[in-house]
Amino acid sequence: MGVTVKHRSRVRRDPSQPNLRQVHLIHAELVDALQSQDFAVSAGAMGENITTRGIDLLGLPRSTQLRIGATAVVEVTGLRNPCYQLNTFQPGLMAAVLDRDAQGNLIRKAGVMGIVLAGGVVSVSDLIGVTLPDGPFHPLEPV
């Protein structure tokens, strides 16, 4: 919550920077993949506020709006940059949510972060509408 950053490491660097990490969304497909690798994870276990299914969260452009339920709207701000705390939940989990592409670039698979544009009640099984921003699209970067 709030206009300025709340994450401990970011507050230490600059407590006045904007809070682009108000809501954390993870795709259920990641949970499924981790479970198939014998990680004991479930929806909500990695600190996410919302778990989605059927939406390519990692492929969305920055500023995509997600309408969740009747009134809630979250604007996607960037990729979650996973931290070592995942390993305190389960050893090896941080490495499991990171990958490398063919060029050796780091791929972050731990979901996306967003800001609340409109509040509202969010319930299990709510539909999520995706509204892409006007182009040109900007790929997600860690926030």
mmCIF file of C-alpha atoms in Angstrom:
data_model
loop_
_atom_site.group_PDB
_atom_site.id
_atom_site.type_symbol
_atom_site.label_atom_id
_atom_site.label_comp_id
_atom_site.label_asym_id
_atom_site.label_seq_id
_atom_site.Cartn_x
_atom_site.Cartn_y
_atom_site.Cartn_z
ATOM 1 C CA MET A 1 0.000 0.000 0.000
ATOM 2 C CA GLY A 2 0.966 3.582 -0.247
ATOM 3 C CA VAL A 3 2.489 5.964 -2.723
ATOM 4 C CA THR A 4 6.138 5.456 -1.724
ATOM 5 C CA VAL A 5 8.150 2.240 -1.698
ATOM 6 C CA LYS A 6 7.770 -0.158 1.270
ATOM 7 C CA HIS A 7 10.194 -2.973 0.359
ATOM 8 C CA ARG A 8 13.033 -2.916 2.917
ATOM 9 C CA SER A 9 15.950 -2.899 0.492
ATOM 10 C CA ARG A 10 14.357 -0.203 -1.644
ATOM 11 C CA VAL A 11 13.529 1.978 1.366
ATOM 12 C CA ARG A 12 17.216 1.825 2.381
ATOM 13 C CA ARG A 13 18.252 3.040 -1.096
ATOM 14 C CA ASP A 14 15.639 5.789 -1.478
ATOM 15 C CA PRO A 15 12.486 5.948 0.675
ATOM 16 C CA SER A 16 10.946 8.604 -1.593
ATOM 17 C CA GLN A 17 10.790 6.449 -4.752
ATOM 18 C CA PRO A 18 7.308 5.500 -5.992
ATOM 19 C CA ASN A 19 5.741 2.255 -4.808
ATOM 20 C CA LEU A 20 5.456 0.214 -7.996
ATOM 21 C CA ARG A 21 5.015 -2.993 -5.964
ATOM 22 C CA GLN A 22 1.582 -2.618 -4.358
ATOM 23 C CA VAL A 23 0.179 -5.891 -5.717
ATOM 24 C CA HIS A 24 2.030 -9.090 -6.620
ATOM 25 C CA LEU A 25 0.454 -11.448 -9.179
ATOM 26 C CA ILE A 26 1.734 -14.941 -10.021
ATOM 27 C CA HIS A 27 0.471 -17.219 -12.761
ATOM 28 C CA ALA A 28 -0.846 -20.575 -11.518
ATOM 29 C CA GLU A 29 1.101 -22.231 -14.315
ATOM 30 C CA LEU A 30 4.298 -21.373 -12.391
ATOM 31 C CA VAL A 31 2.882 -22.999 -9.266
ATOM 32 C CA ASP A 32 2.037 -26.091 -11.349
ATOM 33 C CA ALA A 33 5.572 -26.211 -12.790
ATOM 34 C CA LEU A 34 7.153 -25.859 -9.354
ATOM 35 C CA GLN A 35 4.951 -28.603 -7.943
ATOM 36 C CA SER A 36 6.042 -30.872 -10.801
ATOM 37 C CA GLN A 37 9.625 -30.221 -9.637
ATOM 38 C CA ASP A 38 8.634 -31.423 -6.127
ATOM 39 C CA PHE A 39 8.396 -27.982 -4.526
ATOM 40 C CA ALA A 40 5.659 -27.844 -1.902
ATOM 41 C CA VAL A 41 4.077 -24.586 -3.059
ATOM 42 C CA SER A 42 0.488 -23.505 -3.495
ATOM 43 C CA ALA A 43 -1.366 -20.326 -4.374
ATOM 44 C CA GLY A 44 -0.245 -17.543 -2.035
ATOM 45 C CA ALA A 45 2.847 -19.379 -0.785
ATOM 46 C CA MET A 46 5.378 -17.101 -2.490
ATOM 47 C CA GLY A 47 3.937 -13.853 -1.202
ATOM 48 C CA GLU A 48 1.625 -13.131 -4.095
ATOM 49 C CA ASN A 49 -1.647 -11.346 -3.525
ATOM 50 C CA ILE A 50 -3.378 -12.749 -6.607
ATOM 51 C CA THR A 51 -2.887 -15.992 -8.530
ATOM 52 C CA THR A 52 -4.039 -16.009 -12.150
ATOM 53 C CA ARG A 53 -4.563 -18.752 -14.704
ATOM 54 C CA GLY A 54 -4.562 -18.449 -18.474
ATOM 55 C CA ILE A 55 -2.944 -15.005 -18.649
ATOM 56 C CA ASP A 56 0.630 -14.642 -19.898
ATOM 57 C CA LEU A 57 1.565 -12.253 -17.101
ATOM 58 C CA LEU A 58 5.268 -12.234 -17.967
ATOM 59 C CA GLY A 59 4.507 -11.345 -21.594
ATOM 60 C CA LEU A 60 2.311 -8.341 -20.840
ATOM 61 C CA PRO A 61 3.643 -4.893 -21.676
ATOM 62 C CA ARG A 62 4.180 -2.315 -18.941
ATOM 63 C CA SER A 63 1.037 -0.306 -18.091
ATOM 64 C CA THR A 64 -1.367 -3.130 -18.973
ATOM 65 C CA GLN A 65 -4.517 -2.784 -16.889
ATOM 66 C CA LEU A 66 -6.105 -5.804 -15.245
ATOM 67 C CA ARG A 67 -9.763 -5.451 -14.235
ATOM 68 C CA ILE A 68 -10.333 -7.949 -11.460
ATOM 69 C CA GLY A 69 -13.885 -8.677 -10.420
ATOM 70 C CA ALA A 70 -16.467 -5.933 -10.701
ATOM 71 C CA THR A 71 -14.413 -2.854 -9.831
ATOM 72 C CA ALA A 72 -10.752 -3.503 -8.983
ATOM 73 C CA VAL A 73 -8.147 -2.344 -11.520
ATOM 74 C CA VAL A 74 -4.413 -3.078 -11.224
ATOM 75 C CA GLU A 75 -1.850 -1.556 -13.585
ATOM 76 C CA VAL A 76 1.136 -3.819 -14.288
ATOM 77 C CA THR A 77 4.374 -1.980 -13.482
ATOM 78 C CA GLY A 78 7.049 -4.653 -13.929
ATOM 79 C CA LEU A 79 8.491 -8.029 -13.099
ATOM 80 C CA ARG A 80 8.935 -9.263 -9.580
ATOM 81 C CA ASN A 81 12.609 -9.512 -8.803
ATOM 82 C CA PRO A 82 12.699 -12.558 -6.529
ATOM 83 C CA CYS A 83 14.932 -12.409 -3.470
ATOM 84 C CA TYR A 84 16.669 -14.871 -1.189
ATOM 85 C CA GLN A 85 13.657 -14.950 1.153
ATOM 86 C CA LEU A 86 12.129 -17.542 -1.178
ATOM 87 C CA ASN A 87 14.875 -19.914 -0.053
ATOM 88 C CA THR A 88 13.842 -19.482 3.587
ATOM 89 C CA PHE A 89 10.440 -20.814 2.560
ATOM 90 C CA GLN A 90 11.948 -23.720 0.654
ATOM 91 C CA PRO A 91 15.610 -24.306 -0.301
ATOM 92 C CA GLY A 92 16.258 -23.889 -4.012
ATOM 93 C CA LEU A 93 13.014 -22.032 -4.700
ATOM 94 C CA MET A 94 14.710 -18.805 -5.768
ATOM 95 C CA ALA A 95 16.787 -20.611 -8.392
ATOM 96 C CA ALA A 96 13.666 -22.403 -9.610
ATOM 97 C CA VAL A 97 11.933 -19.107 -10.437
ATOM 98 C CA LEU A 98 14.926 -17.840 -12.421
ATOM 99 C CA ASP A 99 16.152 -19.047 -15.799
ATOM 100 C CA ARG A 100 18.410 -18.005 -18.678
ATOM 101 C CA ASP A 101 17.527 -17.506 -22.328
ATOM 102 C CA ALA A 102 19.682 -18.671 -25.257
ATOM 103 C CA GLN A 103 21.782 -15.492 -25.008
ATOM 104 C CA GLY A 104 22.353 -15.966 -21.270
ATOM 105 C CA ASN A 105 19.984 -13.191 -20.186
ATOM 106 C CA LEU A 106 18.249 -13.666 -16.857
ATOM 107 C CA ILE A 107 14.559 -14.581 -17.041
ATOM 108 C CA ARG A 108 12.488 -13.754 -13.976
ATOM 109 C CA LYS A 109 9.474 -16.063 -13.673
ATOM 110 C CA ALA A 110 8.195 -15.034 -10.219
ATOM 111 C CA GLY A 111 5.255 -12.995 -11.457
ATOM 112 C CA VAL A 112 4.541 -9.321 -11.936
ATOM 113 C CA MET A 113 3.986 -6.309 -9.738
ATOM 114 C CA GLY A 114 1.336 -3.651 -10.086
ATOM 115 C CA ILE A 115 -0.305 -0.607 -8.597
ATOM 116 C CA VAL A 116 -3.948 -0.231 -7.635
ATOM 117 C CA LEU A 117 -5.829 2.176 -9.889
ATOM 118 C CA ALA A 118 -9.259 1.293 -8.491
ATOM 119 C CA GLY A 119 -10.019 -0.674 -5.376
ATOM 120 C CA GLY A 120 -12.671 -3.278 -4.891
ATOM 121 C CA VAL A 121 -13.475 -6.691 -3.539
ATOM 122 C CA VAL A 122 -11.483 -9.471 -5.193
ATOM 123 C CA SER A 123 -12.727 -13.023 -4.797
ATOM 124 C CA VAL A 124 -11.613 -16.479 -5.808
ATOM 125 C CA SER A 125 -12.667 -17.267 -9.387
ATOM 126 C CA ASP A 126 -13.174 -13.605 -10.341
ATOM 127 C CA LEU A 127 -12.647 -13.030 -14.028
ATOM 128 C CA ILE A 128 -9.715 -10.835 -15.050
ATOM 129 C CA GLY A 129 -10.035 -8.555 -18.037
ATOM 130 C CA VAL A 130 -6.825 -7.474 -19.772
ATOM 131 C CA THR A 131 -6.555 -4.030 -21.375
ATOM 132 C CA LEU A 132 -3.305 -3.422 -23.217
ATOM 133 C CA PRO A 133 -1.895 0.113 -23.239
ATOM 134 C CA ASP A 134 -1.732 2.201 -26.382
ATOM 135 C CA GLY A 135 1.439 1.314 -28.311
ATOM 136 C CA PRO A 136 4.281 1.288 -28.549
ATOM 137 C CA PHE A 137 4.501 -1.485 -25.969
ATOM 138 C CA HIS A 138 7.310 -1.471 -23.403
ATOM 139 C CA PRO A 139 8.484 -4.851 -22.097
ATOM 140 C CA LEU A 140 8.400 -5.508 -18.383
ATOM 141 C CA GLU A 141 11.549 -4.877 -16.389
ATOM 142 C CA PRO A 142 12.224 -5.696 -12.741
ATOM 143 C CA VAL A 143 10.711 -3.286 -10.218
#
